[in-house]
Coordinates of C-alpha atoms in Angstrom, one line a residue:
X1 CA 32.5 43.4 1.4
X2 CA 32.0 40.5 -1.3
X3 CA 28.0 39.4 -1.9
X4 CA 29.0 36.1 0.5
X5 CA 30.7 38.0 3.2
X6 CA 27.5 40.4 3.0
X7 CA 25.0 36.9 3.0
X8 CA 26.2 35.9 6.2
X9 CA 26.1 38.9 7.6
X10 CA 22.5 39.9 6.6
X11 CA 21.3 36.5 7.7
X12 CA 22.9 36.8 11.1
X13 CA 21.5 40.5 11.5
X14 CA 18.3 39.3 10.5
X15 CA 18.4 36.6 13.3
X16 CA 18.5 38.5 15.9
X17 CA 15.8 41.1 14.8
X18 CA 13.0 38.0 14.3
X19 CA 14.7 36.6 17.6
X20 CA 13.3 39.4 19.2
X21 CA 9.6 40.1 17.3
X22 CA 8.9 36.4 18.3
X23 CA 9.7 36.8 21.8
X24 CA 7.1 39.7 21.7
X25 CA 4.4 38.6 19.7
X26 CA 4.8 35.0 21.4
X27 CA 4.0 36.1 24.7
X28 CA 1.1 38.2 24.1
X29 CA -2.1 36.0 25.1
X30 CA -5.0 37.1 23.9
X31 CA -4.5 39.6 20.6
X32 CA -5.8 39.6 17.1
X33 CA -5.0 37.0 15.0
X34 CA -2.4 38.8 13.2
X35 CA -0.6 38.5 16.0
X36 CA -0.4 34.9 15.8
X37 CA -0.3 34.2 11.9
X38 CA 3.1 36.8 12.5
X39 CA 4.3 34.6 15.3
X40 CA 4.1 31.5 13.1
X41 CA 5.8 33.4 10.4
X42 CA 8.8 34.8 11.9
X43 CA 9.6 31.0 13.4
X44 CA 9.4 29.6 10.0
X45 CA 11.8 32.8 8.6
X46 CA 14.0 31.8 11.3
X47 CA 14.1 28.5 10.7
X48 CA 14.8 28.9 6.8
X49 CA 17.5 31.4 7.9
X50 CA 19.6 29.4 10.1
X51 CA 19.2 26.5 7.5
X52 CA 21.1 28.9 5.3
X53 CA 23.6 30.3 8.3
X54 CA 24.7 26.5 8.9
X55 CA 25.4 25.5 4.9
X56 CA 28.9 26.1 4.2
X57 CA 28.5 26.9 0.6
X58 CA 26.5 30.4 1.9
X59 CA 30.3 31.4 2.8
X60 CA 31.4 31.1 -0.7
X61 CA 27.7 31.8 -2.9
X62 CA 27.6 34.7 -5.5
X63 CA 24.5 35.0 -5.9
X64 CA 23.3 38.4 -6.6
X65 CA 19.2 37.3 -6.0
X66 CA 19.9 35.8 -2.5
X67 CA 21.7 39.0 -1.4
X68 CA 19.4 41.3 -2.7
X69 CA 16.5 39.3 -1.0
X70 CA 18.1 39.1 2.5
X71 CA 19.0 42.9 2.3
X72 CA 15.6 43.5 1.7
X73 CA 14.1 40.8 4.5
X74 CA 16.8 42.7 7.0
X75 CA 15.4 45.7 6.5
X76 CA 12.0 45.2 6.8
X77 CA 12.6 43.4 10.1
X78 CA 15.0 45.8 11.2
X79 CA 12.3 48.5 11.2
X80 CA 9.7 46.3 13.0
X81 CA 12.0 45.4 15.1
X82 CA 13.1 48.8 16.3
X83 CA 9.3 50.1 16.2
X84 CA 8.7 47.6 18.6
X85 CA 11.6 48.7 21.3
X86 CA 11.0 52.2 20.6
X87 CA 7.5 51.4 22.2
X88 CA 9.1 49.9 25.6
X89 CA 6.4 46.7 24.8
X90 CA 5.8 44.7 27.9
X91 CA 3.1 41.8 27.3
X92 CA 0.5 41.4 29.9
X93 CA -2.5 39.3 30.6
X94 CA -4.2 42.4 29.4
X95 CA -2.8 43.2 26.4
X96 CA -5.1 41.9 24.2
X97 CA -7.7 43.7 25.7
X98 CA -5.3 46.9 25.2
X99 CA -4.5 46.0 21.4
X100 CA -8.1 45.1 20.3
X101 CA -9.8 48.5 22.2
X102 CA -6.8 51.2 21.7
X103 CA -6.5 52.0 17.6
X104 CA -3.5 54.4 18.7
X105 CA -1.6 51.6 20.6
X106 CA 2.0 50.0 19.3
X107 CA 0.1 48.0 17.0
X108 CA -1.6 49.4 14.3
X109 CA -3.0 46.3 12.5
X110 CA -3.1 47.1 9.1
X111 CA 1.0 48.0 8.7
X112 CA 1.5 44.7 10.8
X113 CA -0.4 42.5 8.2
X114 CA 1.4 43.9 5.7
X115 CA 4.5 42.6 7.9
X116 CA 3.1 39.5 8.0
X117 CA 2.4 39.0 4.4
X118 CA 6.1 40.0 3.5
X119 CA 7.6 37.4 6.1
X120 CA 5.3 34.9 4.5
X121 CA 6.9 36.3 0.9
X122 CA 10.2 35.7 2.0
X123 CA 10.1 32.5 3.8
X124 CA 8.3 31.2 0.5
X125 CA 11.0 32.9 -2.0
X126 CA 14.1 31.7 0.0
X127 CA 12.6 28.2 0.9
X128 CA 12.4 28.5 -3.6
X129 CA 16.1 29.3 -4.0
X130 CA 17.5 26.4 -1.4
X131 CA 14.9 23.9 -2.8
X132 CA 14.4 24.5 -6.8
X133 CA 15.3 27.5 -9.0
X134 CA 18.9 28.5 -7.2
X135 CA 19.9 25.1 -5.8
X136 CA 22.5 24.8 -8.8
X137 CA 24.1 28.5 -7.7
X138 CA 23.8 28.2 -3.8
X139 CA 24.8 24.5 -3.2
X140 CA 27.9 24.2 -5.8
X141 CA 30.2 23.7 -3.6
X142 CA 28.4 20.9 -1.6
X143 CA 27.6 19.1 -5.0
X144 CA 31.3 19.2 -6.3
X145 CA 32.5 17.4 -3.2
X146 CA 29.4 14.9 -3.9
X147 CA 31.4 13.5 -6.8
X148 CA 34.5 12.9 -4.7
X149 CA 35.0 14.0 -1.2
X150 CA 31.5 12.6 -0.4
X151 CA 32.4 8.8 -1.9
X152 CA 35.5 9.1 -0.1
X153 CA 33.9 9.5 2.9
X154 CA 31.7 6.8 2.6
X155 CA 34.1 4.3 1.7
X156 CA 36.6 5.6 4.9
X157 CA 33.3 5.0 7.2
X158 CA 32.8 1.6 5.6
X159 CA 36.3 0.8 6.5
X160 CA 36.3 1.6 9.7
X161 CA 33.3 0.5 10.6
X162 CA 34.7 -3.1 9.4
X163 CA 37.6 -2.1 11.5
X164 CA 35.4 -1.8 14.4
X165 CA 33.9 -5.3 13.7
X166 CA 37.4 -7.1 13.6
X167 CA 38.3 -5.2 16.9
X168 CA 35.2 -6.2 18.4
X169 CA 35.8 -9.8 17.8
X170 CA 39.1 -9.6 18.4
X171 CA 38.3 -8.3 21.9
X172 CA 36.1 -11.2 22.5
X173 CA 38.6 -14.1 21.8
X174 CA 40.7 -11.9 23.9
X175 CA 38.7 -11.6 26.6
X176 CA 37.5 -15.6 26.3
X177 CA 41.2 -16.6 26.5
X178 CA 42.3 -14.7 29.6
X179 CA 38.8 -16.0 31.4
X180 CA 39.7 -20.0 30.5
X181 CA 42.9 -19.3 31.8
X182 CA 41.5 -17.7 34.6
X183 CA 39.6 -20.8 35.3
X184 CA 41.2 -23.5 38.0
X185 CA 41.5 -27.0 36.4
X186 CA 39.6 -30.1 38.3
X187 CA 36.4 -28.3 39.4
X188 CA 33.8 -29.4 36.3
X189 CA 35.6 -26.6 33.9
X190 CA 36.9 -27.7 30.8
X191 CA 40.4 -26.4 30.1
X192 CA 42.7 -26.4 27.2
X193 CA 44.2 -29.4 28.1
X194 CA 41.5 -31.4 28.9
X195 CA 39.3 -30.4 26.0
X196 CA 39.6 -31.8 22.3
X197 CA 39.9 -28.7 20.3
X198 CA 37.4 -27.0 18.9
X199 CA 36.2 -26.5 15.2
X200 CA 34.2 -23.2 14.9
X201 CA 32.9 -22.4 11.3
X202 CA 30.4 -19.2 10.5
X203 CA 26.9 -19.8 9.6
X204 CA 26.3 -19.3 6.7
X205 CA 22.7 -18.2 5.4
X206 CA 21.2 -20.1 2.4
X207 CA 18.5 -18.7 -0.1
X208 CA 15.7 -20.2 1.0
X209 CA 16.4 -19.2 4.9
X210 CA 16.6 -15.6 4.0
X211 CA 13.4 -16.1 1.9
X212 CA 11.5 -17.5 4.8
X213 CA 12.8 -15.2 7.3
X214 CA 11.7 -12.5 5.2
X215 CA 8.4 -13.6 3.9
X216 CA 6.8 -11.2 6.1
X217 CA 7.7 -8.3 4.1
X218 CA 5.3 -9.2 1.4
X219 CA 2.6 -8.0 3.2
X220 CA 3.1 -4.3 3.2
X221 CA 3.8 -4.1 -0.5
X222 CA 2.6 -5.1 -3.8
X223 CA 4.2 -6.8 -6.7
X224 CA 2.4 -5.2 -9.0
X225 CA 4.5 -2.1 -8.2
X226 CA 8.2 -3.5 -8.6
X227 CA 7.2 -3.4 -12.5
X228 CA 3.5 -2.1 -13.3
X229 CA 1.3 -4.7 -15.2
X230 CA -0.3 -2.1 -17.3
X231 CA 0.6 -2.3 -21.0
X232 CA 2.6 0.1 -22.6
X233 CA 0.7 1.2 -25.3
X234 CA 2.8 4.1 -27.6
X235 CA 6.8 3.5 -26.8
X236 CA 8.2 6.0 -25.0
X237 CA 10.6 8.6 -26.7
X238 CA 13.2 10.4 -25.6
X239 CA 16.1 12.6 -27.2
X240 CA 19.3 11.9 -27.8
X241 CA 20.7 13.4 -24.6
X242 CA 18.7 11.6 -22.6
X243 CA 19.5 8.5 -24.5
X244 CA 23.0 9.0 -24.5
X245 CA 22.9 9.6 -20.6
X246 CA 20.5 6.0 -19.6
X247 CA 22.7 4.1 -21.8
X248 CA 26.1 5.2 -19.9
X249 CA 23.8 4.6 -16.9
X250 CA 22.8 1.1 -18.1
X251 CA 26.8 0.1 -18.8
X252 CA 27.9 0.6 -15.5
X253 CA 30.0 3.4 -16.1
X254 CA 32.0 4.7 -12.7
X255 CA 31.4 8.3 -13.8
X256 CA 26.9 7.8 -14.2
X257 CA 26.6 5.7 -11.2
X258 CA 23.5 7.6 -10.2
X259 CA 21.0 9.4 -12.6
X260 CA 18.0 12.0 -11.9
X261 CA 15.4 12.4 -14.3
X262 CA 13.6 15.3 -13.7
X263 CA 10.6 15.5 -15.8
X264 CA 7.6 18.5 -15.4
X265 CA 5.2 18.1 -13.1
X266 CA 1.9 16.3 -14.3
X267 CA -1.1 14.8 -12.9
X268 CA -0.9 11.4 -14.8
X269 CA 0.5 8.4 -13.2
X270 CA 1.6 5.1 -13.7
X271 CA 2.0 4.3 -17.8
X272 CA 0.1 7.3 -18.7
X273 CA 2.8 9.6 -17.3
X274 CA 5.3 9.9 -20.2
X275 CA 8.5 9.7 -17.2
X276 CA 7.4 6.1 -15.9
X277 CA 6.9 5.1 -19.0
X278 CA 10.9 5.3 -19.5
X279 CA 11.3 3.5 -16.5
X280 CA 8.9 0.7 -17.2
X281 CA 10.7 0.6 -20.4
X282 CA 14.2 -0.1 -18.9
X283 CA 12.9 -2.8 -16.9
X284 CA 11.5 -4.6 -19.4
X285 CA 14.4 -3.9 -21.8
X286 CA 16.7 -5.4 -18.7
X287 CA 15.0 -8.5 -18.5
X288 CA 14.5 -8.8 -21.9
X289 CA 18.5 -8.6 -22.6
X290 CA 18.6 -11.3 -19.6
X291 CA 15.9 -13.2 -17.5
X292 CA 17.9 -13.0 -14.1
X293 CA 18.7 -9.6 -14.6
X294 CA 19.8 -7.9 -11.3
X295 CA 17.1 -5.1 -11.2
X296 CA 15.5 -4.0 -8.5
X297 CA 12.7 -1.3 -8.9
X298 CA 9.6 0.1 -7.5
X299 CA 7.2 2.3 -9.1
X300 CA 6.0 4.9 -6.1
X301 CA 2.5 5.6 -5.1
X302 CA 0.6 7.0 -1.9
X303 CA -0.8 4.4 0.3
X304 CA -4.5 4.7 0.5
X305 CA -6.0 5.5 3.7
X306 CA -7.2 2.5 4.9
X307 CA -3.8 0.5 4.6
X308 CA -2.6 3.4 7.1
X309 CA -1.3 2.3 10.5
X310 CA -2.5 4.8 13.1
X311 CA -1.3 8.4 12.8
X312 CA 1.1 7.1 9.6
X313 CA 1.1 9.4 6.9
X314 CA 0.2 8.6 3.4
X315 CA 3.8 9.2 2.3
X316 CA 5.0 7.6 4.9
X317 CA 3.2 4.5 4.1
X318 CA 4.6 4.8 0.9
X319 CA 8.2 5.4 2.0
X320 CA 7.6 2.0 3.7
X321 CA 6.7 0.1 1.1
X322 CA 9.9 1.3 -1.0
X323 CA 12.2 0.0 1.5
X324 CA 10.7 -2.8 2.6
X325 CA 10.6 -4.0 -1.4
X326 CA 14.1 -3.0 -2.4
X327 CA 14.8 -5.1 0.8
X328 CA 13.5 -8.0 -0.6
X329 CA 14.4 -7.5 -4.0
X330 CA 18.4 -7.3 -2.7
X331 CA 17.6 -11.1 -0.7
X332 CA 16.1 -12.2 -4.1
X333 CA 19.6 -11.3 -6.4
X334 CA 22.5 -11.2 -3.6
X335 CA 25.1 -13.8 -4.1
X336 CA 24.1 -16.3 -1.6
X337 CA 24.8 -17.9 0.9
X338 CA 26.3 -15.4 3.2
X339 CA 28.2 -15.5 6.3
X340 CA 26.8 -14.9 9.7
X341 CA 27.9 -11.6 9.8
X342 CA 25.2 -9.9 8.7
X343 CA 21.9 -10.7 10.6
X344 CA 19.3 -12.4 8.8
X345 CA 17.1 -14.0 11.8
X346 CA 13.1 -13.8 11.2
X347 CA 13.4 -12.7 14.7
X348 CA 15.0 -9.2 12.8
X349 CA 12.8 -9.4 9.7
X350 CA 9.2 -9.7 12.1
X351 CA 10.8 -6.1 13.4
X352 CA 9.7 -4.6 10.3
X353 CA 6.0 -4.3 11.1
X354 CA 5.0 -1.0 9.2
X355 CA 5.3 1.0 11.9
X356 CA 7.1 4.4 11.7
X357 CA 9.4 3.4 14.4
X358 CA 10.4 0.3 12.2
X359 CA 11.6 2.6 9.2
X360 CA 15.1 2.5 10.8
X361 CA 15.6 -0.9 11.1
X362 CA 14.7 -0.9 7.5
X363 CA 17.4 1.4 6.8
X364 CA 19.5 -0.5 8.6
X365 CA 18.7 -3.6 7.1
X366 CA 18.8 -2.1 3.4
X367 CA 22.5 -0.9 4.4
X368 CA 23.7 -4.2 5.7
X369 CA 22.2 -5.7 2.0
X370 CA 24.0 -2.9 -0.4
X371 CA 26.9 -3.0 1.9
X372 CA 27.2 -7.0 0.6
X373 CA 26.8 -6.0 -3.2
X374 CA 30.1 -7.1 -5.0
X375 CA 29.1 -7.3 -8.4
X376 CA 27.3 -4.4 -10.7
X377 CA 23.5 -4.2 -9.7
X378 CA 20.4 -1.6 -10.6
X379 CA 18.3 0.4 -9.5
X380 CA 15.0 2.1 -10.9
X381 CA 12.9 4.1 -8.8
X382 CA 10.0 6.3 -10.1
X383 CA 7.9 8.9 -8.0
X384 CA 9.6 9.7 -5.0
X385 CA 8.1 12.9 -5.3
X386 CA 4.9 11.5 -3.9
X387 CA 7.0 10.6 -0.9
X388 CA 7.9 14.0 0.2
X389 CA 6.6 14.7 3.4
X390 CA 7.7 16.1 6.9
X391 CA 7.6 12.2 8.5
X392 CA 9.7 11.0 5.6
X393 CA 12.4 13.5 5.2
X394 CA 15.2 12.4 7.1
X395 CA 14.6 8.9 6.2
X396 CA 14.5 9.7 2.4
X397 CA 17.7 11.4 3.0
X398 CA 19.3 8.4 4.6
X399 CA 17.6 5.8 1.6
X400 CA 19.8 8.3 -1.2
X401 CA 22.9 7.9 1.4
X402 CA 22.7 4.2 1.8
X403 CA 21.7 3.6 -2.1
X404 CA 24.9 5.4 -3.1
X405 CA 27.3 2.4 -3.4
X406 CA 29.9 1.5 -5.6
X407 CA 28.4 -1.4 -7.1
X408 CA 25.0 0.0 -7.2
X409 CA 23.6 2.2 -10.2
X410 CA 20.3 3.9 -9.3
X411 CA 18.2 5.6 -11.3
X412 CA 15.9 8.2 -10.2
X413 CA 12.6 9.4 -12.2
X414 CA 10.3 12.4 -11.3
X415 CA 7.7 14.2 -12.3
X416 CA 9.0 17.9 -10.5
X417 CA 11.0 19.0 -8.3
X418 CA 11.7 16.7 -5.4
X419 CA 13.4 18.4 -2.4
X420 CA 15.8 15.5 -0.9
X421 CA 17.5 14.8 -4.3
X422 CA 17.9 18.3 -5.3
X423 CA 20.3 18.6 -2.3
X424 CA 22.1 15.1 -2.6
X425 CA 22.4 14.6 -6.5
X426 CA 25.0 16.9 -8.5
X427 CA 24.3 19.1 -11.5
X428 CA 25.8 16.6 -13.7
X429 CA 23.9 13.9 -12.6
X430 CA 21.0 15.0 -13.3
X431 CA 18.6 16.1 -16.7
X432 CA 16.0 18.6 -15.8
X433 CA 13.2 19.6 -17.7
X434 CA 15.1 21.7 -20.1
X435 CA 17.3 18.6 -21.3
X436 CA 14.1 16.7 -22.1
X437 CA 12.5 19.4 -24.1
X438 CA 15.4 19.8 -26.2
X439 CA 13.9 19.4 -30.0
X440 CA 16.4 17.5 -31.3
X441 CA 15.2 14.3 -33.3
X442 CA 13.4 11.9 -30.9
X443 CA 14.4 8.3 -30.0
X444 CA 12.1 5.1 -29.8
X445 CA 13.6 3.7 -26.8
X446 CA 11.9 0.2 -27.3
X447 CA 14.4 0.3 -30.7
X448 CA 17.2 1.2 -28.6
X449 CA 17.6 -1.6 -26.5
X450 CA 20.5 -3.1 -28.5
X451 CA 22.5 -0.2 -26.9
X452 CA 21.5 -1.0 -23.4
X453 CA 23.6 -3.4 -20.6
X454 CA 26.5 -4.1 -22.9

């Protein structure tokens, strides 16, 4: 059996065995506390696991570390698992009495720690490899078919979905004829041939409607983040990989459409961090090359506290921002006017109230916006690592879905690891910490900017 074959195997074995230690340990009442810290431990081993069973590149990984890991996690649950059935276990209101009084029951407390501890161990190592150190080895496959399957994709659902416009409206003048024909002449109905025909044109929407309608937006973000007002002091450098890579990114080049920069962890922020420098940097180099520039960008940070609507999250707040700025910097550039089409009411815009609910219309919005990009436009976004979070997850995942266009180049910059784009952005699109540190001869990028949007 090859190490894949084996993978799936060991995960599906392992399955079961925690399947059945949570049903036991879940349904005693009243036991020690290891009971419930194991409990809480096997669900999240579970969860991890069938995270791994459902990704088709499992089916086709290599890699030696995940095997050896799973074969040990199997085997340590295995035994539990079969020291538990051996015992007959039955939970009863009475257990816990039974397991805190009797030191020669089932559950000897001190080996079941130690359980506990490893099942914490191994949901924290294999969480690791999906996430940040193995990512490369275990998702291959799935970042391959980013480059190409995935953009196909995109632009078939794009397609049809304009398809399913077209039908829609044809359906309607369809059904509009067959009802005026329907209609008896003489009885106070207009009819073909008493009616002057009719002219109908599209609306189209003007700059300064969209601006209105969307003047709301303003008020859950701050300008002062689209391009941070602090002074740069030292230039930012940056070595000749890295500068090679942003300037393909800057021309508009079909094969660096999207580019992560994934710089170390660090507690500065804003223009002390050496990473935002480089993206303040780029702006500023964009609009100095030309003053209409079309730029959009936002320079993440948490919301505070008191800006929270109730039970928001900080990142959530934060995620909210982002989309509601990029929305606004799209209005801003897009070629305008546009066609009715795409709905631009205030009555759609006042939607957008902050609220987590309101995070999809956003999306929704933003996709409708990139969707009408025809000409080359970018994209700078910095510190979406202080957006990870449990409430923003899915909704990052759908922002990097809907901000992969053709005509829009985005460029991502992090300090660390961030979960969501290790998943959605290739190997080759991205330079990790390793890249930066190379020691090669550093670049000034202010005296770089010749090179830049040519």
């Amino acid at each position: 059996m090859d190490v894949a074959s084996n993978a799936v195997s060991l995960i599906q074995l392992t399955i079961i065995g925690l399947a059945f230690i949570r049903q036991t340990f879940t349904s005693i009442k009243d036991g020690p506390k290891t009971v419930s810290y194991i409990a809480k431990n096997v669900q999240n081993l579970l969860h991890i696991l069938e995270r791994l069973s459902n990704n088709a590149a499992v089916m086709e990984s290599q890699d030696v570390v995940l095997s050896d890991m799973l074969k040990s996690c199997h085997d340590d649950v295995t035994r539990m698992a079969q020291e538990l059935d051996k015992c007959n276990f039955k939970a009863t209101d009475k257990t816990g009495l039974k397991l805190r009084r009797s030191g020669k029951s089932m559950f000897k407390e001190k080996e079941w720690a130690d359980f506990q501890a490893r099942l914490h161990g191994y949901s924290s190592s294999l969480s690791t490899i999906i996430t940040i150190e193995h990512s490369e080895k275990l998702f291959d496959i799935d970042r391959k078919m980013d480059g190409g399957y995935t953009l196909i994709r995109e632009e078939l659902l794009r397609i049809s979905n304009k398809c399913d416009r077209i039908e829609n409206k044809c359906e309607k003048v369809g059904a509009a004829s067959r009802n005026s024909q329907l209609q008896a002449p003489g009885i106070g109905i207009e009819t073909r041939e008493n009616t002057p025909p009719r002219v109908t044109e599209q609306r189209r929407w003007t700059f300064d409607e969209v601006m209105a309608n969307s003047r709301c937006l303003e008020d859950y973000f701050s300008r002062d983040r689209i391009l941070l007002s602090s002074q740069i002091i030292k230039p930012p450098q940056v070595n000749k990989k890295t500068l090679d890579s942003l300037v393909r990114w800057s021309r508009a080049s079909p094969s660096s459409q999207t580019l992560w920069i994934k710089g170390p962890y660090t507690v500065t922020r804003d223009s002390e961090n050496h990473m935002t420098k480089i993206g303040l940097k780029l702006v500023n180099l964009a609009y100095e090359h030309r003053p209409n520039f079309p730029m959009i960008s936002f320079f993440c940070q948490l919301s505070p506290a008191k800006s929270l609507k109730l039970n928001e999250t900080a990142e959530m707040g934060a995620l909210t921002a982002v989309l509601y700025a990029l929305v606004r910097q799209i209005l801003e550039i897009l070629s305008l006017p546009l066609v009715e089409d795409i709905d631009l009411t205030e009555s759609r815009f006042q939607r957008l109230d902050g609220t987590n609910s309101a995070c999809k219309d956003a999306l929704l919005i933003l996709e409708d916006l990139v969707g009408n990009i025809t000409q080359p436009m970018f994209c700078i976004l910095d510190g979406l690592q202080w957006l990870e979070h449990i409430s923003t997850r899915k909704h990052i995942r759908k922002l990097l879905e809907v901000l992969r266009h053709n005509y829009l180049h985005v460029l991502y910059i992090t300090t660390g690891s961030v979960a969501s784009l290790g998943d959605f952005i290739s190997k080759d699109e991205t330079l990790g910490e390793q890249d930066l540190r190379d020691r090669a001869v550093k670049e000034d990028l202010g005296r770089q900017g010749q090179k830049f949007w040519i």
